[in-house]
Amino acid sequence: MDETHDYTDIERGRLEKLQHLRAEGIEPFPPRVERSHTNAEAIKAFEKSEKKKSKKPLRATLVGRVRSIRTMGKIIFAHIEDGHGSLQLFLRANDLGEEKLELFRNYYDIGDFVQASGEMFRTRAGEVSLRVEEFRMIAKAITPLPAAKDEEVAGEVVRHATLADPELRYRQRYADLAVNPQVREIFRVRAAITRALREFMDSQDFIEVETPVLQPVYGGAAARPFTTHHNQLKQDLYLRISFELYLKRLLVGGFERVYEIGRDFRNEGVDRKHNPEFTMLEFYMAYADYQRVMEFTEEMLLFTGKQVLGGTKFTYQGNKIDLGVDWPRIELSEAVLEFTGIHLKDYPDAASLAAAMMAKKYNVPAGASRGKLIDDMLGAQVEPRLIQPTFLYNYPREVSPLAKSLPSNPQIVERFEGYMGGFEICNAFTELNDPLDQLSRFEEMSRNLKAGDEELHPMDEDYLRAMRYGMPPNGGFGMGIDRLTMLFTDQANIREVILFPHLRKREE
RNA sequence: GGGCGCGUAGCUCAACGGCAGAGCAGUGGCCUUUUAAGCCAUUGGUUGGAGGUUCGAAUCCUCCCGCGCUCACCA
C-alpha cells in the first residue's frame, strides 16, 4: 500500500491547492472549529422561524463535508453534509466579495470539510440554504471521494455513480461510509439492536459481564479455535469460540442472571453467513428451563423489533416476516419428517440413517455420528425453509454436550434453536448442571477429538470443578447479533453488517 | 477446496480479434437563485499481473492475484 507516494493527477492538484492555502497563511487543518447547529437543526430552526414569521433572521455557523459544487459566475451553490444531513450553501460575490468567492472557487473541492456562517434563507427554488458570509477550510481532502455527484430529489439526496465494488467497499469502509448513506444506516440499526437488547436484558434483572477472550481451554461450541501465544507466560491461548463455560461459572458464584455481548472467533470457513469474528449475545438464567427461555426469546425479539424497527413486521429478501405472532414450536424430529420424509425413530443408528439419507441423494459426510447426520440434514433441508420465526426443539445428544437430557429419553436433549429468514439465529438449552454427567460428556468428546473431529472441544477441568460446587438449574441462550442485523436491515451478506469484515490479504 | 462469473480512467460503465470510449469527477473559460445546473474547450489508461496464440489481444488460451455467486465444509 504505497499510495501515499504515488499520487494521481487529481491528488497532485489538490496538494498544490493545499500548499497554496498554507502559503496564504490559511491552515487547512485547524485544531478547532465553531458550530451553532447541525445541518438538520439549522433547517428545522429556520422552518420554525418561518412559521412564526419571525423578522429576525436566523444566523448559523455550520460544518460539513462538501458534497457538490455548482458554480454560476458570481455565485456558487454547494451542498455540505454532516452526520445529520446535508444543507445547501449559497455563496455570492455581493456577500463575500469577489476575492473570497474566487478563493472558494479555486481552492475548495468536493470532499473538503468546511465551516460556514451566515443567515439562513430560502432560495427561489425553495430550498432552505445558508447565505454564506464567512467560510473556512477545516480539513482539506486530498483523495477524491469515490462518487460522482449528488442529486436532490424532493429533499432526498440521490448519489450517482457511487462506490459499488464490494471488495473496495469492504477494504475501504471509510470511503464506503463516506459516500453511501444507506451503509451508515445499517450500522445505526446495528447499534440500535445492541442498545435494545441491553435495555431488555437490564430490565429483566440481568447483569452484564465480561469474560475472557483469551482462554487456556476453549469450549462451549463445536468449532475450531484461533490459537495465540503469551510470550512471558510461555503459554498457548485460544481466542474464545463462545462465552458459555465462563458465564455458567458465574451462576455457580451466585449471580442468577448474567449476559454478555461480545466477540467470538471461529477458525472456519468464510461465506455470506460466516465471518471469522462475530458478535454474540449469550445469557444464562438460573431456575429457568428451555421452555421458559423460548418464551423469553420471543419477548426479547418482540421488544427489540419494536425498538429498532418501530413495529413487528419487516421484509427479508422478499419475505414478509412478523415478530408479533407466537412462534411455532416444532419438535426437531417432526421438522425433519416434514421436510425430508425421514422418520428419525426408524433409524436408530448412524449407519441406517446415513443409508436413508443417501437414498435421498443428500450429502452424507463419512464417519459422522447420528447426531451429526441429523444436524447436517437440518442445515441443508430444514433451515432454508424456515422463513417465519420458528423454534425447533429436542436435539440429539451427540451434538449437544452441554445440554441436559430429556427425563424420558437420554439420547435427546432439552435444546432449541430459533430460525428466521431461512437461517438459524439462536441456540439455547436447559443447561447440564450435573458434574458427573458433564464429565462423561467431556470424556466422550475427548475420545472423538483424538479420533480426529477437530470441532469438538477438550476437557475443561476447572469448569467441572466449578460445577461440583453446585450450579443452579438454568437455561442458557446464544444469538448472533450479526445475523439479527442482517434480518433487520434486509442484507443477504454478513459482510454488509460488519464494519470491517475479514478479507483475504492483498499485496499492494 | 470444486464449478460458474467478474476485474477497463478517481467513480459508474461501454468497446468482446482491427486506432481504448462515454457520463460524472478534474483542469481552463462563459454564466448572480442553481440543484446529476447549462454551454465551450481539455487532461487523464502499463485494460488486475505474468506468459502464450495471432500480422494484430481489453477481447482467444494458460497460470497467478483479488472479489462475487454457488456447491462442499462450517453454527
Coordinates of C-alpha atoms (C1' of nucleotides) in Angstrom, one line a residue:
Chain A
M1 CA 0.0 0.0 0.0
D2 CA 2.3 2.7 -1.3
E3 CA -0.4 5.0 -2.5
T4 CA 0.9 7.9 -0.4
H5 CA 3.9 8.1 -2.7
D6 CA 2.0 7.6 -5.9
Y7 CA -0.5 10.4 -6.2
T8 CA -2.9 10.6 -9.0
D9 CA -3.2 13.8 -11.1
I10 CA -6.3 14.8 -9.1
E11 CA -4.4 14.3 -5.9
R12 CA -1.4 16.3 -7.0
G13 CA -3.7 19.1 -8.0
R14 CA -5.3 19.1 -4.5
L15 CA -1.9 19.0 -2.8
E16 CA -1.0 22.1 -4.8
K17 CA -4.2 23.8 -3.6
L18 CA -3.3 22.8 0.0
Q19 CA 0.2 24.3 -0.4
H20 CA -1.3 27.4 -1.8
L21 CA -3.6 27.8 1.2
R22 CA -0.7 27.4 3.5
A23 CA 1.3 29.9 1.6
E24 CA -1.6 32.4 2.0
G25 CA -1.4 31.8 5.8
I26 CA -4.5 29.6 5.9
E27 CA -4.1 26.4 7.9
P28 CA -6.1 23.7 6.1
F29 CA -6.3 21.5 9.2
P30 CA -7.1 23.9 12.1
P31 CA -7.4 22.3 15.5
R32 CA -10.8 23.9 16.5
V33 CA -14.0 24.7 14.7
E34 CA -17.2 26.5 15.5
R35 CA -20.7 25.2 15.0
S36 CA -24.0 26.6 16.2
H37 CA -26.3 23.9 14.7
T38 CA -26.1 20.6 12.9
N39 CA -27.5 20.9 9.4
A40 CA -30.7 19.2 10.4
E41 CA -31.1 21.5 13.4
A42 CA -30.5 24.6 11.2
I43 CA -33.1 23.6 8.7
K44 CA -35.6 22.8 11.5
A45 CA -34.9 26.0 13.3
F46 CA -35.3 28.0 10.1
E47 CA -38.6 26.4 9.2
K48 CA -39.8 27.1 12.7
S49 CA -38.8 30.8 12.5
E50 CA -40.5 31.0 9.1
K51 CA -43.8 29.7 10.5
K52 CA -43.6 32.3 13.3
K53 CA -43.0 34.9 10.6
S54 CA -40.1 36.0 12.7
K55 CA -38.4 39.2 11.4
K56 CA -35.1 38.4 13.0
P57 CA -33.1 36.3 10.5
L58 CA -31.7 33.1 11.8
R59 CA -27.9 33.0 11.9
A60 CA -26.0 29.8 11.9
T61 CA -22.4 28.5 11.8
L62 CA -22.4 25.1 10.2
V63 CA -19.8 22.5 9.4
G64 CA -19.7 19.6 7.0
R65 CA -18.1 17.9 4.0
V66 CA -18.6 19.5 0.6
R67 CA -20.7 17.0 -1.4
S68 CA -21.4 19.1 -4.5
I69 CA -20.4 22.4 -6.0
R70 CA -22.3 24.3 -8.7
T71 CA -20.5 27.4 -9.9
M72 CA -22.5 30.1 -11.8
G73 CA -20.3 33.0 -12.4
K74 CA -20.5 35.2 -9.4
I75 CA -22.5 32.8 -7.2
I76 CA -21.7 29.3 -6.1
F77 CA -24.1 26.7 -4.7
A78 CA -22.6 23.9 -2.7
H79 CA -24.0 21.2 -0.5
I80 CA -22.3 20.2 2.7
E81 CA -23.1 17.0 4.6
D82 CA -22.6 16.4 8.3
G83 CA -23.6 13.4 10.4
H84 CA -27.2 14.6 10.5
G85 CA -27.9 15.5 6.9
S86 CA -27.0 17.9 4.1
L87 CA -27.6 21.6 3.6
Q88 CA -27.0 24.0 0.7
L89 CA -24.5 26.8 0.9
F90 CA -25.1 29.9 -1.2
L91 CA -22.0 31.9 -1.8
R92 CA -22.4 35.2 -3.6
A93 CA -19.9 37.9 -4.6
N94 CA -22.2 40.5 -3.2
D95 CA -22.0 39.0 0.3
L96 CA -18.4 37.8 0.2
G97 CA -16.5 39.9 -2.2
E98 CA -15.1 38.6 -5.4
E99 CA -11.7 37.7 -3.8
K100 CA -13.3 35.3 -1.3
L101 CA -15.6 33.8 -3.8
E102 CA -12.5 33.1 -6.0
L103 CA -10.8 31.5 -3.1
F104 CA -13.7 29.1 -2.7
R105 CA -13.9 28.5 -6.4
N106 CA -10.2 27.8 -6.9
Y107 CA -9.2 26.0 -3.7
Y108 CA -12.2 24.2 -2.3
D109 CA -13.1 20.8 -3.6
I110 CA -15.8 18.1 -3.1
G111 CA -14.7 16.1 -0.1
D112 CA -13.3 19.0 1.9
F113 CA -14.6 19.8 5.3
V114 CA -15.6 23.4 5.7
Q115 CA -17.1 25.7 8.2
A116 CA -19.5 28.4 7.1
S117 CA -21.6 31.1 8.7
G118 CA -24.3 33.5 7.7
E119 CA -28.1 33.8 7.6
M120 CA -30.5 31.0 6.8
F121 CA -32.9 31.7 3.9
R122 CA -34.9 30.0 1.2
T123 CA -33.8 30.1 -2.4
R124 CA -36.1 30.8 -5.3
A125 CA -36.3 27.1 -5.9
G126 CA -37.5 26.8 -2.3
E127 CA -34.5 25.1 -0.7
V128 CA -33.5 26.1 2.8
S129 CA -29.9 27.3 2.5
L130 CA -27.2 29.3 4.2
R131 CA -26.3 32.6 2.7
V132 CA -22.6 32.4 3.5
E133 CA -20.8 35.5 4.9
E134 CA -17.8 33.7 6.1
F135 CA -16.3 30.3 5.4
R136 CA -13.1 28.5 6.1
M137 CA -11.4 25.2 5.4
I138 CA -11.4 22.9 8.4
A139 CA -10.0 19.8 6.7
K140 CA -8.7 19.5 3.1
A141 CA -9.3 16.3 1.2
I142 CA -6.5 15.0 -1.0
T143 CA -8.1 11.9 -2.5
P144 CA -11.4 12.4 -4.4
L145 CA -14.4 10.7 -2.9
P146 CA -15.4 7.6 -4.9
A147 CA -18.7 9.1 -6.0
A148 CA -19.7 11.2 -8.9
K149 CA -22.4 13.6 -8.0
D150 CA -25.4 14.2 -5.8
E151 CA -28.9 15.0 -6.9
E152 CA -31.5 16.4 -4.6
V153 CA -34.9 15.0 -5.4
A154 CA -37.8 16.1 -3.2
G155 CA -35.4 16.6 -0.3
E156 CA -33.8 13.2 -0.7
V157 CA -30.1 13.0 -1.7
V158 CA -29.6 10.7 -4.7
R159 CA -26.0 9.8 -5.1
H160 CA -24.8 8.9 -8.6
A161 CA -22.2 6.5 -9.7
T162 CA -21.1 5.8 -6.2
L163 CA -18.7 3.3 -4.9
A164 CA -20.2 -0.1 -5.7
D165 CA -17.4 -2.7 -6.0
P166 CA -17.9 -4.8 -2.9
E167 CA -14.3 -5.5 -2.4
L168 CA -13.3 -1.8 -2.4
R169 CA -16.3 -1.1 -0.2
Y170 CA -15.1 -3.5 2.5
R171 CA -11.4 -2.8 2.2
Q172 CA -12.0 1.0 2.3
R173 CA -15.1 1.0 4.5
Y174 CA -14.3 4.6 5.4
A175 CA -14.9 5.6 1.8
D176 CA -17.9 3.4 1.5
L177 CA -19.5 5.1 4.6
A178 CA -18.5 8.5 3.3
V179 CA -20.4 8.1 0.1
N180 CA -23.1 5.6 0.8
P181 CA -25.6 6.9 3.4
Q182 CA -27.5 3.7 3.3
V183 CA -24.4 1.9 4.6
R184 CA -24.2 4.3 7.6
E185 CA -27.9 3.5 8.3
I186 CA -27.1 -0.2 8.6
F187 CA -24.7 0.4 11.4
R188 CA -27.1 2.8 13.1
V189 CA -29.6 -0.1 13.1
R190 CA -26.9 -2.4 14.4
A191 CA -26.2 -0.1 17.3
A192 CA -29.9 0.2 18.0
I193 CA -30.2 -3.6 18.1
T194 CA -27.5 -4.0 20.8
R195 CA -28.9 -1.0 22.7
A196 CA -32.4 -2.5 22.7
L197 CA -31.1 -5.9 23.7
R198 CA -29.1 -4.4 26.6
E199 CA -32.1 -2.4 27.6
F200 CA -34.3 -5.5 27.6
M201 CA -31.8 -7.7 29.5
D202 CA -31.2 -5.0 32.1
S203 CA -34.9 -4.5 32.6
Q204 CA -35.2 -8.3 33.2
D205 CA -32.7 -8.1 36.1
F206 CA -29.7 -9.5 34.2
I207 CA -26.2 -8.3 35.0
E208 CA -23.9 -7.6 32.1
V209 CA -20.5 -9.2 32.5
E210 CA -17.2 -9.6 30.6
T211 CA -15.4 -12.9 30.5
P212 CA -12.0 -13.8 28.9
V213 CA -11.5 -13.6 25.2
L214 CA -8.1 -15.3 25.7
Q215 CA -8.7 -18.7 27.1
P216 CA -6.4 -21.5 28.1
V217 CA -9.1 -24.0 27.2
Y218 CA -11.7 -23.2 24.6
G219 CA -15.2 -24.6 24.7
G220 CA -18.9 -24.1 24.6
A221 CA -19.4 -24.7 20.9
A222 CA -18.4 -27.0 18.2
A223 CA -15.8 -25.1 16.3
R224 CA -12.1 -24.8 15.7
P225 CA -10.4 -22.0 17.5
F226 CA -7.7 -19.5 16.7
T227 CA -4.5 -20.1 18.6
T228 CA -2.2 -17.5 20.0
H229 CA 0.7 -17.4 22.5
H230 CA 1.6 -15.4 25.6
N231 CA 5.3 -14.7 25.4
Q232 CA 6.1 -14.0 29.0
L233 CA 4.0 -16.8 30.3
K234 CA 5.2 -19.1 27.6
Q235 CA 1.6 -20.3 27.3
D236 CA -0.6 -21.1 24.3
L237 CA -4.0 -19.5 24.4
Y238 CA -7.2 -19.7 22.4
L239 CA -9.5 -17.0 21.3
R240 CA -12.9 -17.9 22.6
I241 CA -15.4 -19.7 20.5
S242 CA -18.2 -19.0 23.0
F243 CA -18.8 -17.4 26.4
E244 CA -20.7 -20.3 27.8
L245 CA -18.4 -22.0 30.2
Y246 CA -17.3 -18.8 31.9
L247 CA -20.9 -17.4 32.1
K248 CA -22.1 -20.6 33.8
R249 CA -19.2 -20.4 36.3
L250 CA -20.9 -17.1 37.3
L251 CA -24.1 -18.9 38.2
V252 CA -22.0 -21.1 40.5
G253 CA -20.8 -17.9 42.0
G254 CA -24.3 -16.8 42.9
F255 CA -25.3 -14.5 40.1
E256 CA -28.8 -15.6 38.9
R257 CA -29.0 -13.8 35.6
V258 CA -25.9 -12.9 33.6
Y259 CA -25.4 -11.9 30.0
E260 CA -22.5 -10.8 27.8
I261 CA -22.4 -9.2 24.4
G262 CA -19.1 -9.7 22.7
R263 CA -16.9 -11.2 20.1
D264 CA -16.5 -14.8 19.3
F265 CA -13.8 -16.2 17.0
R266 CA -14.1 -19.3 14.9
N267 CA -11.3 -20.6 12.7
E268 CA -13.6 -21.9 10.0
G269 CA -15.0 -21.2 6.5
V270 CA -15.9 -17.7 5.5
D271 CA -19.1 -17.2 3.5
R272 CA -22.1 -15.0 3.4
K273 CA -23.3 -16.2 6.7
H274 CA -19.9 -16.6 8.5
N275 CA -17.2 -14.2 9.4
P276 CA -14.2 -15.4 11.5
E277 CA -15.1 -13.0 14.2
F278 CA -18.7 -12.2 15.0
T279 CA -20.8 -10.8 17.8
M280 CA -22.9 -12.9 20.2
L281 CA -25.4 -12.3 22.9
E282 CA -25.3 -15.1 25.5
F283 CA -27.3 -15.2 28.6
Y284 CA -27.9 -17.7 31.5
M285 CA -30.9 -17.6 33.6
A286 CA -31.0 -19.6 36.9
Y287 CA -34.1 -21.6 37.6
A288 CA -35.3 -21.5 34.0
D289 CA -35.6 -24.3 31.6
Y290 CA -35.5 -24.2 27.8
Q291 CA -39.3 -23.8 27.6
R292 CA -39.0 -20.7 29.7
V293 CA -36.1 -19.5 27.6
M294 CA -38.3 -19.9 24.5
E295 CA -40.9 -17.6 25.9
F296 CA -38.2 -15.1 26.9
T297 CA -36.7 -15.2 23.4
E298 CA -40.0 -14.2 21.9
E299 CA -40.4 -11.4 24.3
M300 CA -36.8 -10.2 23.8
L301 CA -37.1 -10.2 20.0
L302 CA -40.5 -8.6 20.1
F303 CA -39.1 -5.8 22.2
T304 CA -36.0 -5.4 20.0
G305 CA -38.1 -5.3 16.9
K306 CA -40.4 -2.6 18.3
Q307 CA -37.5 -0.6 19.5
V308 CA -35.4 -0.9 16.3
L309 CA -38.0 -1.2 13.5
G310 CA -40.8 0.6 15.2
G311 CA -43.0 -2.4 14.8
T312 CA -43.1 -6.2 14.5
K313 CA -43.1 -6.6 10.7
F314 CA -40.2 -6.4 8.3
T315 CA -39.2 -7.8 4.9
Y316 CA -36.2 -10.0 4.5
Q317 CA -35.1 -10.8 0.9
G318 CA -38.6 -10.5 -0.4
N319 CA -40.2 -12.4 2.5
K320 CA -42.5 -10.7 4.9
I321 CA -41.7 -11.6 8.5
D322 CA -43.7 -10.9 11.6
L323 CA -42.3 -11.0 15.1
G324 CA -45.6 -10.2 16.5
V325 CA -47.1 -13.7 16.3
D326 CA -46.4 -16.7 18.6
W327 CA -43.5 -18.7 17.1
P328 CA -44.5 -22.2 16.1
R329 CA -42.6 -24.7 18.2
I330 CA -41.8 -27.9 16.3
E331 CA -40.1 -30.9 17.6
L332 CA -36.9 -31.5 15.6
S333 CA -37.9 -35.0 14.5
E334 CA -41.3 -33.6 13.3
A335 CA -39.5 -30.9 11.2
V336 CA -37.1 -33.5 9.7
L337 CA -40.1 -35.7 8.9
E338 CA -42.0 -32.8 7.3
F339 CA -39.1 -31.6 5.1
T340 CA -37.4 -34.8 4.3
G341 CA -39.9 -37.6 4.8
I342 CA -37.5 -39.4 7.1
H343 CA -38.8 -40.8 10.4
L344 CA -35.8 -40.5 12.7
K345 CA -37.1 -43.1 15.1
D346 CA -36.9 -45.6 12.2
Y347 CA -33.1 -45.1 12.0
P348 CA -31.7 -45.6 15.5
D349 CA -28.0 -45.6 14.4
A350 CA -25.7 -43.7 12.2
A351 CA -25.4 -46.4 9.5
S352 CA -29.1 -46.8 8.9
L353 CA -29.7 -43.0 8.9
A354 CA -26.8 -42.5 6.5
A355 CA -28.3 -45.1 4.2
A356 CA -31.7 -43.4 4.3
M357 CA -30.1 -40.0 3.5
M358 CA -28.1 -41.4 0.7
A359 CA -31.3 -42.9 -0.8
K360 CA -32.5 -39.3 -0.9
K361 CA -29.2 -38.1 -2.5
Y362 CA -28.4 -35.9 0.5
N363 CA -24.7 -35.3 1.2
V364 CA -23.5 -37.7 3.8
P365 CA -20.1 -37.0 5.4
A366 CA -18.1 -40.1 6.1
G367 CA -17.8 -41.3 9.7
A368 CA -20.4 -38.8 11.1
S369 CA -22.3 -39.7 14.2
R370 CA -26.1 -40.0 14.1
G371 CA -26.4 -36.6 15.7
K372 CA -24.1 -35.0 13.2
L373 CA -26.1 -36.5 10.4
I374 CA -29.3 -35.1 11.8
D375 CA -27.6 -31.8 12.2
D376 CA -26.4 -31.8 8.6
M377 CA -29.9 -32.7 7.3
L378 CA -31.3 -29.9 9.4
G379 CA -28.9 -27.4 7.9
A380 CA -29.4 -28.5 4.3
Q381 CA -33.1 -29.4 4.2
V382 CA -34.9 -27.7 7.0
E383 CA -33.2 -24.5 7.9
P384 CA -33.6 -22.8 4.5
R385 CA -37.3 -23.3 4.6
L386 CA -37.9 -21.7 8.0
I387 CA -38.7 -18.2 7.0
Q388 CA -41.2 -17.1 9.7
P389 CA -39.9 -17.2 13.2
T390 CA -39.9 -20.8 14.3
F391 CA -38.5 -22.8 17.2
L392 CA -37.2 -26.3 16.7
Y393 CA -36.6 -28.3 19.9
N394 CA -35.3 -31.5 21.3
Y395 CA -31.9 -32.1 19.7
P396 CA -29.7 -35.2 19.5
R397 CA -27.4 -35.6 22.5
E398 CA -24.2 -36.2 20.4
V399 CA -24.2 -32.6 19.1
S400 CA -25.1 -31.0 22.4
P401 CA -22.6 -31.9 25.1
L402 CA -23.6 -29.1 27.5
A403 CA -27.3 -29.7 27.4
K404 CA -29.5 -31.7 29.8
S405 CA -31.2 -34.8 28.5
L406 CA -34.9 -35.2 28.5
P407 CA -36.0 -37.2 31.6
S408 CA -37.8 -39.5 29.3
N409 CA -35.0 -40.1 26.8
P410 CA -31.3 -39.8 27.5
Q411 CA -30.5 -39.6 23.8
I412 CA -32.4 -36.4 23.3
V413 CA -31.5 -33.1 25.0
E414 CA -33.6 -30.1 26.0
R415 CA -32.3 -27.8 23.4
F416 CA -34.0 -25.5 20.9
E417 CA -32.9 -23.3 18.0
G418 CA -34.7 -20.2 16.7
Y419 CA -34.9 -19.7 12.9
M420 CA -35.9 -16.8 10.8
G421 CA -35.5 -15.8 7.2
G422 CA -34.0 -19.2 6.4
F423 CA -31.3 -19.3 8.9
E424 CA -30.5 -20.0 12.5
I425 CA -30.3 -17.0 14.7
C426 CA -30.2 -18.5 18.2
N427 CA -29.5 -21.7 20.1
A428 CA -30.5 -22.5 23.7
F429 CA -30.9 -25.3 26.1
T430 CA -31.6 -26.4 29.6
E431 CA -28.0 -26.4 30.8
L432 CA -26.4 -29.5 32.1
N433 CA -25.5 -28.9 35.7
D434 CA -24.7 -32.5 36.8
P435 CA -20.9 -32.6 37.1
L436 CA -20.8 -36.4 36.8
D437 CA -22.9 -36.4 33.6
Q438 CA -20.8 -33.4 32.3
L439 CA -17.6 -35.4 33.0
S440 CA -18.8 -38.3 30.9
R441 CA -19.8 -36.0 28.1
F442 CA -16.4 -34.4 28.1
E443 CA -14.8 -37.9 28.1
E444 CA -16.9 -38.8 25.2
M445 CA -15.8 -35.7 23.3
S446 CA -12.2 -36.2 24.2
R447 CA -12.3 -39.6 22.6
N448 CA -13.8 -38.2 19.5
L449 CA -11.4 -35.3 19.5
K450 CA -8.5 -37.8 19.5
A451 CA -10.3 -39.6 16.7
G452 CA -10.0 -36.5 14.6
D453 CA -13.1 -34.4 15.0
E454 CA -11.4 -31.1 15.5
E455 CA -14.5 -29.2 16.2
L456 CA -15.1 -30.8 19.5
H457 CA -13.5 -29.2 22.4
P458 CA -11.3 -30.6 25.1
M459 CA -12.0 -31.3 28.8
D460 CA -12.3 -28.3 30.9
E461 CA -11.3 -29.4 34.4
D462 CA -11.8 -26.1 36.0
Y463 CA -15.4 -25.9 34.7
L464 CA -16.1 -29.3 36.2
R465 CA -14.7 -28.2 39.5
A466 CA -17.0 -25.1 39.4
M467 CA -19.9 -27.4 38.7
R468 CA -19.1 -29.6 41.6
Y469 CA -19.6 -26.7 43.9
G470 CA -23.2 -26.7 42.8
M471 CA -24.7 -25.0 39.8
P472 CA -28.3 -24.0 39.9
P473 CA -30.5 -25.4 37.2
N474 CA -30.6 -22.9 34.4
G475 CA -31.5 -22.1 30.9
G476 CA -28.8 -20.7 28.6
F477 CA -29.1 -18.9 25.3
G478 CA -26.9 -17.6 22.5
M479 CA -27.8 -15.4 19.5
G480 CA -25.7 -14.0 16.6
I481 CA -26.1 -10.2 16.6
D482 CA -24.7 -10.1 13.0
R483 CA -27.4 -12.3 11.7
L484 CA -30.1 -10.4 13.6
T485 CA -28.8 -7.3 12.0
M486 CA -28.9 -9.0 8.6
L487 CA -32.5 -9.7 9.1
F488 CA -33.5 -6.2 10.4
T489 CA -31.6 -4.5 7.6
D490 CA -32.5 -6.9 4.8
Q491 CA -28.9 -7.8 4.0
A492 CA -28.0 -11.1 2.4
N493 CA -24.3 -11.0 3.3
I494 CA -22.9 -10.8 6.8
R495 CA -20.1 -8.6 5.5
E496 CA -22.7 -5.8 4.9
V497 CA -23.4 -5.7 8.7
I498 CA -19.8 -5.9 9.9
L499 CA -17.8 -2.6 9.6
F500 CA -14.5 -4.2 8.7
P501 CA -15.2 -7.7 7.5
H502 CA -12.3 -10.1 7.1
L503 CA -10.9 -10.2 3.5
R504 CA -8.0 -12.1 2.1
K505 CA -4.7 -10.3 2.5
R506 CA -3.8 -8.4 -0.6
E507 CA -0.3 -7.5 -1.8
E508 CA -0.4 -3.8 -2.7
Chain B
rG1 C1' -11.2 -27.0 -1.9
rG2 C1' -14.7 -27.7 -6.8
rG3 C1' -17.9 -25.1 -10.5
rC4 C1' -19.6 -20.5 -12.7
rG5 C1' -18.7 -15.3 -13.3
rC6 C1' -16.1 -10.7 -12.8
rG7 C1' -11.6 -7.3 -12.7
rU8 C1' -11.1 -1.3 -18.5
rA9 C1' -9.7 6.5 -16.3
rG10 C1' -10.7 8.9 -9.4
rC11 C1' -16.2 6.7 -9.6
rU12 C1' -20.1 4.2 -12.7
rC13 C1' -19.9 1.6 -17.2
rA14 C1' -19.1 0.8 -22.9
rA15 C1' -16.0 -1.4 -26.5
rC16 C1' -15.8 -8.6 -27.0
rG17 C1' -9.9 -10.1 -32.7
rG18 C1' -8.8 -4.3 -36.0
rC19 C1' -6.9 3.4 -33.8
rA20 C1' -9.4 2.1 -25.8
rG21 C1' -14.5 5.3 -25.4
rA22 C1' -18.8 7.8 -22.6
rG23 C1' -21.1 10.2 -18.3
rC24 C1' -19.7 12.2 -13.8
rA25 C1' -15.2 13.9 -11.2
rG26 C1' -10.6 17.0 -12.6
rU27 C1' -8.4 21.4 -15.5
rG28 C1' -9.3 26.2 -18.5
rG29 C1' -13.2 29.6 -20.0
rC30 C1' -18.7 31.9 -20.1
rC31 C1' -22.6 32.4 -16.7
rU32 C1' -25.7 36.4 -9.9
rU33 C1' -31.2 31.6 -7.3
rU34 C1' -28.7 26.5 -9.1
rU35 C1' -29.7 21.6 -7.5
rA36 C1' -26.9 15.0 -11.6
rA37 C1' -27.3 23.3 -13.4
rG38 C1' -26.1 24.5 -18.6
rC39 C1' -22.6 25.8 -22.7
rC40 C1' -17.4 25.7 -25.0
rA41 C1' -12.6 23.5 -24.6
rU42 C1' -9.5 20.0 -22.4
rU43 C1' -6.3 16.4 -19.1
rG44 C1' -6.4 11.6 -17.6
rG45 C1' -5.2 4.3 -19.3
rU46 C1' 1.1 -0.5 -18.4
rU47 C1' -7.4 -2.7 -19.8
rG48 C1' -5.5 -6.8 -12.1
rG49 C1' -0.4 -9.4 -13.0
rA50 C1' 2.8 -12.9 -15.9
rG51 C1' 3.2 -15.8 -20.2
rG52 C1' 1.2 -17.7 -24.9
rU53 C1' -1.7 -17.8 -29.8
rU54 C1' -2.1 -14.1 -33.8
rC55 C1' 0.0 -9.7 -38.9
rG56 C1' -2.8 -7.5 -34.8
rA57 C1' -5.2 -9.1 -28.0
rA58 C1' -9.1 -5.3 -23.2
rU59 C1' -11.2 -9.2 -26.4
rC60 C1' -8.9 -16.1 -27.5
rC61 C1' -5.7 -19.7 -24.4
rU62 C1' -2.6 -21.0 -19.7
rC63 C1' -1.0 -19.7 -14.9
rC64 C1' -1.1 -16.3 -10.8
rC65 C1' -3.7 -12.4 -7.6
rG66 C1' -8.3 -10.5 -5.8
rC67 C1' -13.6 -10.3 -5.5
rG68 C1' -18.7 -12.2 -6.2
rC69 C1' -22.3 -16.3 -6.6
rU70 C1' -22.7 -21.4 -5.8
rC71 C1' -21.6 -26.5 -4.1
rA72 C1' -18.8 -28.8 -0.3
rC73 C1' -17.2 -27.6 4.5
rC74 C1' -18.9 -24.9 8.6
rA75 C1' -23.3 -23.0 13.9

